[in-house]
Coordinates of C-alpha atoms in Angstrom, one line a residue:
Chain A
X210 CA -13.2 16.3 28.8
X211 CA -11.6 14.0 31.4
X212 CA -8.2 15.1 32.9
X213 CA -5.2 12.6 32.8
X214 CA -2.0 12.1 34.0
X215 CA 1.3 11.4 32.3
X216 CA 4.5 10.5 33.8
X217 CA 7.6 9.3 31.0
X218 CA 10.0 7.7 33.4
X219 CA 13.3 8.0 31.8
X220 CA 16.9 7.1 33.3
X221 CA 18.0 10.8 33.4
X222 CA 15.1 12.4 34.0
X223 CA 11.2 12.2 34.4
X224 CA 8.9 14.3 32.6
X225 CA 5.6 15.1 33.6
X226 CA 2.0 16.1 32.6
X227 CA -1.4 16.7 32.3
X228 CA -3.5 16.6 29.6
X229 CA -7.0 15.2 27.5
X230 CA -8.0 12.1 26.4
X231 CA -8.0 13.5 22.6
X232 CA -4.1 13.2 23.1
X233 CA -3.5 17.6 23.8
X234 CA -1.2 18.0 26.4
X235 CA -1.9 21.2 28.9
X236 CA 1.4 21.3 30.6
X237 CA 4.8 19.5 31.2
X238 CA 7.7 19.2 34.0
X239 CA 10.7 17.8 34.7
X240 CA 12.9 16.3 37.2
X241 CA 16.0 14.7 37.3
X242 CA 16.3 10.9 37.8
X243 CA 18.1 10.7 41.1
X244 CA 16.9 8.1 43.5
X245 CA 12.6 6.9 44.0
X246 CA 12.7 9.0 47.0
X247 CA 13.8 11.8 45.9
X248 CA 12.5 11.7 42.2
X249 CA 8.8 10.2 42.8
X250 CA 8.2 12.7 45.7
X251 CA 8.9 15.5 43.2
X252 CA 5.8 13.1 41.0
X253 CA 3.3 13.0 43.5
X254 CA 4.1 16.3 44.8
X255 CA 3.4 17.9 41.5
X256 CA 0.3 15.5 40.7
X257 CA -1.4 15.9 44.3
X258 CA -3.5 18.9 43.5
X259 CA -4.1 17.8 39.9
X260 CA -7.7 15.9 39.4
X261 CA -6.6 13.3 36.9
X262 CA -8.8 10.0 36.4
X263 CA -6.2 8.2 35.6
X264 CA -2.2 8.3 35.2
X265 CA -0.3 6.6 32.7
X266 CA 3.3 6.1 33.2
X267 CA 5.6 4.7 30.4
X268 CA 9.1 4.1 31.7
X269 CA 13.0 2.5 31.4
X270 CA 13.1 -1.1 31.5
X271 CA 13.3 -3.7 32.0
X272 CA 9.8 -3.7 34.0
X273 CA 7.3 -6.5 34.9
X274 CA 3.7 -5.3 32.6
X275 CA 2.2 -8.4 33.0
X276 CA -1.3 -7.6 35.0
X277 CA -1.5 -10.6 38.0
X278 CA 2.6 -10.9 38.3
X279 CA 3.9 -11.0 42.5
X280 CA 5.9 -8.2 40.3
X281 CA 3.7 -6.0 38.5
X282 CA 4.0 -2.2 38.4
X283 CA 7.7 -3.0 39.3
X284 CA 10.7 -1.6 37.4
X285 CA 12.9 -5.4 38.1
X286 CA 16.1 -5.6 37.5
X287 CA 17.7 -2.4 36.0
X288 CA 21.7 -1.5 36.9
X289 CA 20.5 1.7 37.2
X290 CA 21.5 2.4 41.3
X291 CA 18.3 2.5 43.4
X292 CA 15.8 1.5 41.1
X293 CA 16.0 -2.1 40.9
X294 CA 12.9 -3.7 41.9
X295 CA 10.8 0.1 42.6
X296 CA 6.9 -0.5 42.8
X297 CA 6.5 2.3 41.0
X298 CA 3.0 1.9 40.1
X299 CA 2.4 0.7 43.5
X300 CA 3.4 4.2 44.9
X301 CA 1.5 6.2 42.8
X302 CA -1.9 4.4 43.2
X303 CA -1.1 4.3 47.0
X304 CA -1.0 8.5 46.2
X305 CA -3.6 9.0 44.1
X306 CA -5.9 6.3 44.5
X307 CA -6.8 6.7 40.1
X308 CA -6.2 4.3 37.5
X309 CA -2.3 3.4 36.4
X310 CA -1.7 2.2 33.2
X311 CA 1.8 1.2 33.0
X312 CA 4.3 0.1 30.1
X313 CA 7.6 0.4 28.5
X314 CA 8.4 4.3 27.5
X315 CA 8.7 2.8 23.9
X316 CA 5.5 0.5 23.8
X317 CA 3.8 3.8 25.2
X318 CA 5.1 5.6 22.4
X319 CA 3.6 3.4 19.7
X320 CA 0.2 3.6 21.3
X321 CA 0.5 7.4 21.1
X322 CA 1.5 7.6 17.6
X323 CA -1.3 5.0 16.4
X324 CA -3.8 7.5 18.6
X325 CA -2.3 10.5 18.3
X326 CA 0.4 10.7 15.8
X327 CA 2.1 9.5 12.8
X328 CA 0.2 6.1 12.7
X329 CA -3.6 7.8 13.4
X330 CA -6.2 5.9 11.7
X331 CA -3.7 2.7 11.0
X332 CA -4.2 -0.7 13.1
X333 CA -0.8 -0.5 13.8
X334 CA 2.7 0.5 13.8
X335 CA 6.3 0.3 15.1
X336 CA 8.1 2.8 17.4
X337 CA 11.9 2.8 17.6
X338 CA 13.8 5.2 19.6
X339 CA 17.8 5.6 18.6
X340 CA 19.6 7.7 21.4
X341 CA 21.2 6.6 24.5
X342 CA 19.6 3.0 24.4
X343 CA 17.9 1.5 21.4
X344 CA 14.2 0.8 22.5
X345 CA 10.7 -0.8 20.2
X346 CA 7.4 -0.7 21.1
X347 CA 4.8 -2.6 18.5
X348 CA 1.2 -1.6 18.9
X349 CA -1.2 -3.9 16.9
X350 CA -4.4 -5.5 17.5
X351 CA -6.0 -3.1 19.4
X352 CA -2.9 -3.7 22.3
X353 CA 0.6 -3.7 22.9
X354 CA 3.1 -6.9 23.1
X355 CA 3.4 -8.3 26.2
X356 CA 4.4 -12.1 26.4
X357 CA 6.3 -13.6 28.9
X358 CA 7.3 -9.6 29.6
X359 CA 7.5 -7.0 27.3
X360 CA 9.7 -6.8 24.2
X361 CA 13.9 -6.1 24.6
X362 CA 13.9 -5.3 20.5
X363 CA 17.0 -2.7 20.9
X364 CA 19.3 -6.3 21.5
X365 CA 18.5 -8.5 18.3
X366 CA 21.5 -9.9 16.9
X367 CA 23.0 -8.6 13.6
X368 CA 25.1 -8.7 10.7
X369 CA 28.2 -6.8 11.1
X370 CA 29.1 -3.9 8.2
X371 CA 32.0 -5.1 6.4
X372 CA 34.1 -2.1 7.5
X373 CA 33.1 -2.4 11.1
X374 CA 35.8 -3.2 13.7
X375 CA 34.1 -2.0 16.2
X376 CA 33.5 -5.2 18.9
X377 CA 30.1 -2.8 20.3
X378 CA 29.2 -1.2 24.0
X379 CA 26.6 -3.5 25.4
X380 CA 27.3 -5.3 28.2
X381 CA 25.1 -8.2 27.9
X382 CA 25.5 -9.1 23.8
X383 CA 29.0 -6.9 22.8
X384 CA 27.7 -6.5 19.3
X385 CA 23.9 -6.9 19.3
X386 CA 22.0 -3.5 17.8
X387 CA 22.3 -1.6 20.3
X388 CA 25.5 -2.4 21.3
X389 CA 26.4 -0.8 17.5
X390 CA 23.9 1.4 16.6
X391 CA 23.0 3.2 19.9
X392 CA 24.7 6.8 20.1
X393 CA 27.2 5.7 23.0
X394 CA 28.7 3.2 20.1
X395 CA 28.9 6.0 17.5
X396 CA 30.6 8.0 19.8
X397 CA 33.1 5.3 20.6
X398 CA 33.3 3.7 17.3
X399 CA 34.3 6.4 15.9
X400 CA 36.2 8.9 18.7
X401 CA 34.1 12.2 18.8
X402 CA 32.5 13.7 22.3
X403 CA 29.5 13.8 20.1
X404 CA 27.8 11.7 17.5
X405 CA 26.3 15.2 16.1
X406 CA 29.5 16.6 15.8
X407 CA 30.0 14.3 12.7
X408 CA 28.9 15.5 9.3
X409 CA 25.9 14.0 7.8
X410 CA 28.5 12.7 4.6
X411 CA 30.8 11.2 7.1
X412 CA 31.0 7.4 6.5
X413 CA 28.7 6.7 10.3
X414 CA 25.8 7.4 9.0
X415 CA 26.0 4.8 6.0
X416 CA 26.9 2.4 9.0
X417 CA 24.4 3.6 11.0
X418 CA 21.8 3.4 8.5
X419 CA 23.2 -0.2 7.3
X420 CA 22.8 -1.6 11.2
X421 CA 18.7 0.1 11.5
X422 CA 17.7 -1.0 8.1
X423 CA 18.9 -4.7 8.6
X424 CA 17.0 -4.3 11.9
X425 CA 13.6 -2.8 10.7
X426 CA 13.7 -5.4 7.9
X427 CA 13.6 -8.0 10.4
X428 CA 10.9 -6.5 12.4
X429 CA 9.1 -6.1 9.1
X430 CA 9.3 -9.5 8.7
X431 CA 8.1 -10.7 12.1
X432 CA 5.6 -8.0 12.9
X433 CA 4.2 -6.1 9.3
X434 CA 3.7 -2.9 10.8
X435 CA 1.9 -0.7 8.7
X436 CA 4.2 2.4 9.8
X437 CA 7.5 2.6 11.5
X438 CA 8.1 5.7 13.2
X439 CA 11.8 6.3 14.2
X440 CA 12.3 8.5 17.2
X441 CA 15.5 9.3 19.9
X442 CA 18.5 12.0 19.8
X443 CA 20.3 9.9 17.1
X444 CA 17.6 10.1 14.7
X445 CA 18.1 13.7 15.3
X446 CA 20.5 13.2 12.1
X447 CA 17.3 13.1 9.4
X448 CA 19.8 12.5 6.6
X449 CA 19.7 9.1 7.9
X450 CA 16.0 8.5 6.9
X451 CA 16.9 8.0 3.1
X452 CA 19.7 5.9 3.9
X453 CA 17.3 3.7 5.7
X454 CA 15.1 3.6 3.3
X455 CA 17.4 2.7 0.4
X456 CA 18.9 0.1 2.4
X457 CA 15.9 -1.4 3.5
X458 CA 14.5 -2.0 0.0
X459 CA 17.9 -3.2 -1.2
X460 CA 17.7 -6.0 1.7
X461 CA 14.0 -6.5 1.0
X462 CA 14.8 -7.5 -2.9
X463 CA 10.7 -7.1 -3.4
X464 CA 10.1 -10.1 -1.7
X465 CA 7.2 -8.2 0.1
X466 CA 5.0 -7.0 -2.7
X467 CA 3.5 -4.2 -1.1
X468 CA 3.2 -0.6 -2.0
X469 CA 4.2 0.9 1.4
X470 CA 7.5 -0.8 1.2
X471 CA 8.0 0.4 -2.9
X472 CA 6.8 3.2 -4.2
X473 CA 5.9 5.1 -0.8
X474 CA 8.7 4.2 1.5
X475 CA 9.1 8.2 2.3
X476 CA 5.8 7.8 4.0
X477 CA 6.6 4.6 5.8
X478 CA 9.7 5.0 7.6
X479 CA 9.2 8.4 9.3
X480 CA 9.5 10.6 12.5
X481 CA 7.5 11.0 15.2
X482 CA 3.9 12.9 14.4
X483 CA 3.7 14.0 18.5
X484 CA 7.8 15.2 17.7
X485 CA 9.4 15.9 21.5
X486 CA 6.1 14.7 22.7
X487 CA 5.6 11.2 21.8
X488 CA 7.2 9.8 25.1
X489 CA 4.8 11.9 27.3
X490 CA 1.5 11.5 24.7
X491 CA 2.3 7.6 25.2
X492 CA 2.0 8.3 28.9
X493 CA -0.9 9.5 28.4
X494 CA -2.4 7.0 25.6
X495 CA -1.1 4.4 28.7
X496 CA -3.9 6.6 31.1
X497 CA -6.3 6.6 28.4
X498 CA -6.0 2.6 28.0
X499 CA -6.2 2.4 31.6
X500 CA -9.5 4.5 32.3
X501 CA -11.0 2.5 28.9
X502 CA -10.1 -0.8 31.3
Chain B
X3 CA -20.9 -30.4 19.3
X4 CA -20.5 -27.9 16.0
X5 CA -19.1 -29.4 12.8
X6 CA -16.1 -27.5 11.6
X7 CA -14.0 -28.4 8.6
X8 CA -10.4 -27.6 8.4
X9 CA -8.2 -27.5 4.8
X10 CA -4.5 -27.1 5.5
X11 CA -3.0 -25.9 2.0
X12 CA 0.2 -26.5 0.9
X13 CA 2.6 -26.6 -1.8
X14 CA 3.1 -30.7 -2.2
X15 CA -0.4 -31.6 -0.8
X16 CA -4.0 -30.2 0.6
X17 CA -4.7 -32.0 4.0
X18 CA -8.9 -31.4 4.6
X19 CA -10.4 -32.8 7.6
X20 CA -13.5 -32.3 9.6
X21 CA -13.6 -31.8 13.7
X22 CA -15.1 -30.3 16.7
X23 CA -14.9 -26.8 18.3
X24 CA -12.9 -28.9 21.1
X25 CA -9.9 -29.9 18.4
X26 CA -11.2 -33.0 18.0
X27 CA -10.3 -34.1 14.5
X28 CA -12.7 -36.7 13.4
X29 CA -11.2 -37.6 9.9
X30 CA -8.3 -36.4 7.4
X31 CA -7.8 -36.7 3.5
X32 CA -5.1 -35.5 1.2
X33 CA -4.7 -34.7 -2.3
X34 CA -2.1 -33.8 -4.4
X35 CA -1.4 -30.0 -5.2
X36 CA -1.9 -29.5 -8.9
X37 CA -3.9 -27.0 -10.2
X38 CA -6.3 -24.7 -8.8
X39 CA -8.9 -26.4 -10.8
X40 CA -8.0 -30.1 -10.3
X41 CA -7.0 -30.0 -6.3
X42 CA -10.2 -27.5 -5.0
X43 CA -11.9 -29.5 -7.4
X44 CA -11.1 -32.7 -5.4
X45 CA -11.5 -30.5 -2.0
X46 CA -14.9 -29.1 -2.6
X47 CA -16.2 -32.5 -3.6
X48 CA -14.5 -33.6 -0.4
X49 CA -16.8 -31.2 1.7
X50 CA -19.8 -31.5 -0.5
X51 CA -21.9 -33.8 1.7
X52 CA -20.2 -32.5 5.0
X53 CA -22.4 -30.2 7.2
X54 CA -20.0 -27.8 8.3
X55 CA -20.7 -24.5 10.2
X56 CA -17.6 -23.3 9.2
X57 CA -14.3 -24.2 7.5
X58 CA -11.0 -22.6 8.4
X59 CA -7.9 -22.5 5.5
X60 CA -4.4 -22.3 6.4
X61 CA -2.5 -21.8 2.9
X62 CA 1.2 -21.6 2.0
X63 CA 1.8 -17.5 1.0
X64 CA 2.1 -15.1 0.2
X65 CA -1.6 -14.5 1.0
X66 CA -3.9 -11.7 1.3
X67 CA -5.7 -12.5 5.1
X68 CA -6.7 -8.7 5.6
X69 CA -10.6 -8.2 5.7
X70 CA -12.1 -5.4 3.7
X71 CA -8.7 -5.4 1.2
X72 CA -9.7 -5.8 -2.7
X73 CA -8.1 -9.1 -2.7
X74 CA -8.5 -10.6 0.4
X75 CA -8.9 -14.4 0.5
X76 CA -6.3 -14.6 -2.4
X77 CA -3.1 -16.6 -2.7
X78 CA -1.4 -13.7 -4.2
X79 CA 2.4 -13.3 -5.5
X80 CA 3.6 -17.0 -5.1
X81 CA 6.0 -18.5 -7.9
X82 CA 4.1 -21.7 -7.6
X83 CA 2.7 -21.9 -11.5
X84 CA -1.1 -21.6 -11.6
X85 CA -1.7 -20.6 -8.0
X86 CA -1.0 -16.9 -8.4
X87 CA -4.2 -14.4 -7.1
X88 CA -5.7 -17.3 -6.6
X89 CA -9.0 -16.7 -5.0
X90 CA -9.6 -19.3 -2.7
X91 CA -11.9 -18.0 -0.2
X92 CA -13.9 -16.8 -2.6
X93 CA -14.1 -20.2 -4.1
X94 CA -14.9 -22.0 -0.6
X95 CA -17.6 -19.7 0.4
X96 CA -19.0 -19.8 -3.4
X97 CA -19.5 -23.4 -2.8
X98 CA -20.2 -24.1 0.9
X99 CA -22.1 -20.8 1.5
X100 CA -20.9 -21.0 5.4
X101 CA -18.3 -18.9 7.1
X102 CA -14.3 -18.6 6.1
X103 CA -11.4 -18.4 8.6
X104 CA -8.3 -17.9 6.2
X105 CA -4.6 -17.0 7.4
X106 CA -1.1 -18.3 6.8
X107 CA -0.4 -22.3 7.3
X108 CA 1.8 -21.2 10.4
X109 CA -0.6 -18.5 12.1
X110 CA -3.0 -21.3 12.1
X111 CA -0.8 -23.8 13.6
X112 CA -0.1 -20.9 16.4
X113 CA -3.5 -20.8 17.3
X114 CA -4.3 -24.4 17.1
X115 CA -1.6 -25.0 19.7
X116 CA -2.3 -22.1 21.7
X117 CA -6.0 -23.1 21.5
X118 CA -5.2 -27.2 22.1
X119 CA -1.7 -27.9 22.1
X120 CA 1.6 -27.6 23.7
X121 CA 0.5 -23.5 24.4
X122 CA -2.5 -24.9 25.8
X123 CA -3.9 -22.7 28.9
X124 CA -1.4 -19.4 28.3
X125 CA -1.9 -16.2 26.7
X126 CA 0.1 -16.2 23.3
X127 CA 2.9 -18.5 22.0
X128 CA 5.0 -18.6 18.5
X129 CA 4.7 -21.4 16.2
X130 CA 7.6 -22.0 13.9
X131 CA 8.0 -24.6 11.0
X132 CA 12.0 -25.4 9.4
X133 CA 11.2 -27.8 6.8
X134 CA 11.3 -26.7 2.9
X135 CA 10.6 -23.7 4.2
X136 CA 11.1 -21.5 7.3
X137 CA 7.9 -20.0 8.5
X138 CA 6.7 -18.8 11.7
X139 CA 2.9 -17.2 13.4
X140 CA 2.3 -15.8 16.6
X141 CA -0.7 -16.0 18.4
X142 CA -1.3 -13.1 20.7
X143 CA -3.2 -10.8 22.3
X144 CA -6.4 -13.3 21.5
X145 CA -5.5 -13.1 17.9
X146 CA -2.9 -13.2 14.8
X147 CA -0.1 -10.7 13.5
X148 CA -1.7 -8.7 10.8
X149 CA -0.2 -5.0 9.2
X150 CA 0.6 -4.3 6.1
X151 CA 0.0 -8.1 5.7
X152 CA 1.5 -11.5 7.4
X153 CA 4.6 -12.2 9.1
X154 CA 7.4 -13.7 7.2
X155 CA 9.2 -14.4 10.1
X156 CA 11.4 -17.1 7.8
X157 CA 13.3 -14.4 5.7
X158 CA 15.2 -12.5 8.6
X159 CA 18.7 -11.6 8.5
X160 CA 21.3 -13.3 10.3
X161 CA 25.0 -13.5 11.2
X162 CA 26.7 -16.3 9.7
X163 CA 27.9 -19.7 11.8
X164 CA 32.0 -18.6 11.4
X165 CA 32.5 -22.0 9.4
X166 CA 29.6 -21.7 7.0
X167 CA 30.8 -20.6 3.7
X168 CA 27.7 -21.7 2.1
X169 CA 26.2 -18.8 -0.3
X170 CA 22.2 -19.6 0.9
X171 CA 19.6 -21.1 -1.2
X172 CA 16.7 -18.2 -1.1
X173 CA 16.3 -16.5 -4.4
X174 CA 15.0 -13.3 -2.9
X175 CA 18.1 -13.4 0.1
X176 CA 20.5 -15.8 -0.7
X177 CA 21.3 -16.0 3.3
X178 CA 18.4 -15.3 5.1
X179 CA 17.1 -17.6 7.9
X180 CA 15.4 -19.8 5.2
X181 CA 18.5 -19.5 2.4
X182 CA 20.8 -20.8 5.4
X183 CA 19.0 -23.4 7.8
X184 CA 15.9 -24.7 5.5
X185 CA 15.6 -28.3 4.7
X186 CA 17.0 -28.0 1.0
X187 CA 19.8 -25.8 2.3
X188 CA 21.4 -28.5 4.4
X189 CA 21.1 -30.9 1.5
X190 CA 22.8 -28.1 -0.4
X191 CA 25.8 -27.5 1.8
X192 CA 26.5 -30.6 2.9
X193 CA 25.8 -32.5 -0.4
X194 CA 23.4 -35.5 0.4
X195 CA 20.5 -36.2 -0.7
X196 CA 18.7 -36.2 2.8
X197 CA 18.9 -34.1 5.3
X198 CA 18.0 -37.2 7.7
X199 CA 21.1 -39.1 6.2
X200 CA 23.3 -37.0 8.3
X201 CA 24.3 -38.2 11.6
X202 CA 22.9 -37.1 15.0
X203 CA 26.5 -36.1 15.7
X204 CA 27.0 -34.6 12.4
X205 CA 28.7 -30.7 12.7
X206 CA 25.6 -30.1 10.6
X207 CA 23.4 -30.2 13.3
X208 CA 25.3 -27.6 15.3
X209 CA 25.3 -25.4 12.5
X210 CA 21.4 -25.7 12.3
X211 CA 21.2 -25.2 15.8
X212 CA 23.1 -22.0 15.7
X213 CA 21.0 -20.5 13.4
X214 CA 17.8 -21.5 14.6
X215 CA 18.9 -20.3 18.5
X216 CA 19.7 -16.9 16.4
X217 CA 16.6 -16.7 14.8
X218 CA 14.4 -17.5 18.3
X219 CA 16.6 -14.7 20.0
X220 CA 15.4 -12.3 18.1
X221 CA 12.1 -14.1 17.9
X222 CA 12.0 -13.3 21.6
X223 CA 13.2 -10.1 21.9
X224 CA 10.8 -9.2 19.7
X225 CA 7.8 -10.7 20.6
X226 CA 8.1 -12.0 23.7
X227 CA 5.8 -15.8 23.2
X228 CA 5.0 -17.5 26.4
X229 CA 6.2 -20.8 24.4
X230 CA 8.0 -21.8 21.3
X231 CA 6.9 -24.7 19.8
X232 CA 8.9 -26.3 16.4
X233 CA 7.4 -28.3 14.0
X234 CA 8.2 -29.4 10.3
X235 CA 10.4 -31.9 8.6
X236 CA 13.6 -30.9 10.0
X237 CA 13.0 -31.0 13.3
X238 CA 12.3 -34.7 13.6
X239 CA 15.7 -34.2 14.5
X240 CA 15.6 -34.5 18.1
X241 CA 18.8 -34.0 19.1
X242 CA 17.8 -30.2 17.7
X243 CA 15.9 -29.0 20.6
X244 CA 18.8 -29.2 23.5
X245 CA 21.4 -28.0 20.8
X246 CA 19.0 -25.0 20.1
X247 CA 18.0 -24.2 24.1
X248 CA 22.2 -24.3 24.8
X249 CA 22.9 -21.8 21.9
X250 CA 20.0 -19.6 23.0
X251 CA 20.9 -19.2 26.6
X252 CA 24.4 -18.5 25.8
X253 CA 23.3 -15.8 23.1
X254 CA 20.8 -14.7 25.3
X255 CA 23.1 -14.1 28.3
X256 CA 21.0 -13.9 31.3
X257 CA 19.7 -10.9 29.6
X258 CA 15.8 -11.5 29.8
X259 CA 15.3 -12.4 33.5
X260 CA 12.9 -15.2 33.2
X261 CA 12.4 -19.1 34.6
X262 CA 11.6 -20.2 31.4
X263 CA 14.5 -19.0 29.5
X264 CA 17.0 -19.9 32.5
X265 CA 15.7 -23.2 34.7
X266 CA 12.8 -24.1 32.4
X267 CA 14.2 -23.6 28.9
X268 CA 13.4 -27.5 28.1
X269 CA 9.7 -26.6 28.3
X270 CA 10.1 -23.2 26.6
X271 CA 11.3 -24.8 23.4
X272 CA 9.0 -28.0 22.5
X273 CA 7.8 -29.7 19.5
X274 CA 3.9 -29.8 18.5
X275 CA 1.7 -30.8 20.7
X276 CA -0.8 -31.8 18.2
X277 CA 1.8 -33.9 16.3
X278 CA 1.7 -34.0 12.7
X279 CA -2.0 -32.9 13.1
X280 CA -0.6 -29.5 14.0
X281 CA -1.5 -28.4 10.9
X282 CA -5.0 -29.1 10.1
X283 CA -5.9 -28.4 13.9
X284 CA -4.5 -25.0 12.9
X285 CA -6.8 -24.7 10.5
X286 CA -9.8 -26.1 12.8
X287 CA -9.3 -23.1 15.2
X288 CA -9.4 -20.6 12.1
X289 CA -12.6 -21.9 11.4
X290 CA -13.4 -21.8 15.2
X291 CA -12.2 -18.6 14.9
X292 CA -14.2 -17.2 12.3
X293 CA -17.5 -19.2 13.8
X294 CA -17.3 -17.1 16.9
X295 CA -16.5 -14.0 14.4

């Protein structure tokens, strides 16, 4: 079985691996996110004796996926200090000389799960991650979205919750999803240090679940996934899975007749099959893609 | 050249044409839409003596467009008296014998402009229709949104214009995206008779635009099309499409780094380029579609 590479490029740290095409992973590090330097030569240091075919890196946005960009393989125009426009895919073929495949953390995801994971066997599904950020990756068709870049789901506008005053945390949109739903807004919304620290019958997650099932309805709508698969440290909180749930077919009415979204919504709307894994397995479903061409 | 035929069904009328694999649409008739009976009747008769290769349907929904399901090529839950699980593939290939394309009226519209039209010569675009109805199809990725069945991109959720007190005209969502910006709802909340009465300068207009540029956001964020092009009764109303791009960019805010949502957005957001053919050239390229299989 072919050896691949796995890199999940995340904003505080990067984790690493090694594993199969059948989606098994043999081993996993981790570095801190500091600057390219510093970070990527702890990559390629722990990659250079490793005989991957390929390496498939799924990282924090925004980046340019678009194959035949001046850009591509670039993480563009991030606040984050030091990484704005980072060839990052550059560097590691430059090192390696394999195969990068290269997307979003989250679009990477939801090829993992429809290999790997919750979705196996379906055509396609929906991957959300709820922590720090709210991220989506759609995986349908045999591919992943990419357009005139790749998707920015976490910042579709909203309907505010009658009871909410809070004006939301992101700095682009205020009050867009994320700027409400992400775990930096519970924590200000509602003045804890820490969103778990609040009791799963505390009035948040009603919010919380009110905001995520207004936006999964609309990406019902728009994309039909056959499974959504609902990752990230807020999602942590599983009591908010019902609550989804019930919201979500309150919102629907039955206008979609199907029976995924009626009778079998407990097997619809559910957590990650690959569990703490499904950021690095999507790495690696990105370095299967890429070997496949 | 191959001879395709092309039957664009709808709610008020069936439009049936012949044409060419190129888009070339030789000749168009319409007939009323009565009963399944009386207006296939009239369409079948229609393609009788036509040597077509293929014929591609793009139908008013819901609809079943998923190969290998028990009732795929049906019409299935609409409201529309006699046309419920309606088989009209089944009908079609009863009585031609040649190959079926069948998907939604506005997934075939997408690919007939991404295929011919205003998308003409880029990878994927989104095709949206505000008339009696809100609908929108994506073509992408070579092909059409399919999961647990078709988009219904005209139902999303929205916030509400701060001066709109208007309670929505969809039965299923009272305020949705259709309920609030469809044809019959500005006739609703600003009493006239016709839309088109109104005056370009009208506060009605800047409602609509608001809640289109709302819709296309999330559109966007979600899908990421290459081009978005606007069809359908209501957006004869020219002075639309600047009021839209404004509200869109300021929403927006610089957020997705791109030329054509920042210098270029007057080419981003255009009407048909097939015209009021747009339609029926939709359904040409299903049937193209399902020719090359």
């Amino acid at each position: 079985m072919k050896l691949l590479g796995a890199v999940e490029a995340g904003g505080t740290k990067f984790v690493c691996g090694i594993g199969h095409e059948d989606g098994t992973i043999l081993e996993r590090v981790s570095f801190p996110t500091t600057t390219p330097e510093e970070t990527m030569g702890q990559v390629l240091d722990y990659f250079r004796d490793k005989p991957v075919e390929a390496i498939g890196i799924g990282s924090f946005g925004p980046i340019d996926p678009i194959p035949g960009s001046p850009t591509y393989g670039h993480i563009t125009t991030t606040p984050k200090p030091h990484w704005s426009h980072y060839n990052i895919v550059g560097t590691m073929q430059a090192a390696k000389g394999c195969k990068v495949g290269f997307d979003t953390d989250v679009n990477g995801a939801a090829l993992g799960e429809l290999r790997w994971g919750a979705a196996r066997g379906l055509d396609n599904c929906l991957y959300i991650t709820v922590g720090t950020g709210i991220g989506a990756g759609a995986a349908l068709g045999g591919g992943l979205i990419h357009g005139l870049s790749h998707p920015e789901m976490g910042h579709i506008l909203l309907r505010r919750h009658p009871d909410d005053t809070y004006e939301g945390i992101c700095p682009y949109h205020g009050d867009c999803l994320e700027g409400l739903a992400s775990g930096p807004a519970i924590v200000k919304r509602w003045g804890v240090s820490n969103g778990a620290d609040l009791p799963p019958e505390h009035p948040a997650w009603e919010m919380e679940a009110y905001y995520l099932a207004q936006a999964l309805m609309n990406y019902i709508l728009i994309l039909s996934p056959q499974k959504i698969i609902m990752g990230g440290g807020v999602m942590k909180q599983s009591q908010l899975f019902p609550l989804i749930a019930d919201k979500l077919q309150t919102q629907l009415n039955g206008y979609i007749q199907h029976p995924s979204l009626r009778e079998h919504i407990g097997g619809y709307i559910v957590p990650p099959g690959l569990g703490d894994n499904a950021g690095l397995a999507g790495a690696l479903a990105l370095a299967e893609a890429a070997l496949r061409g």
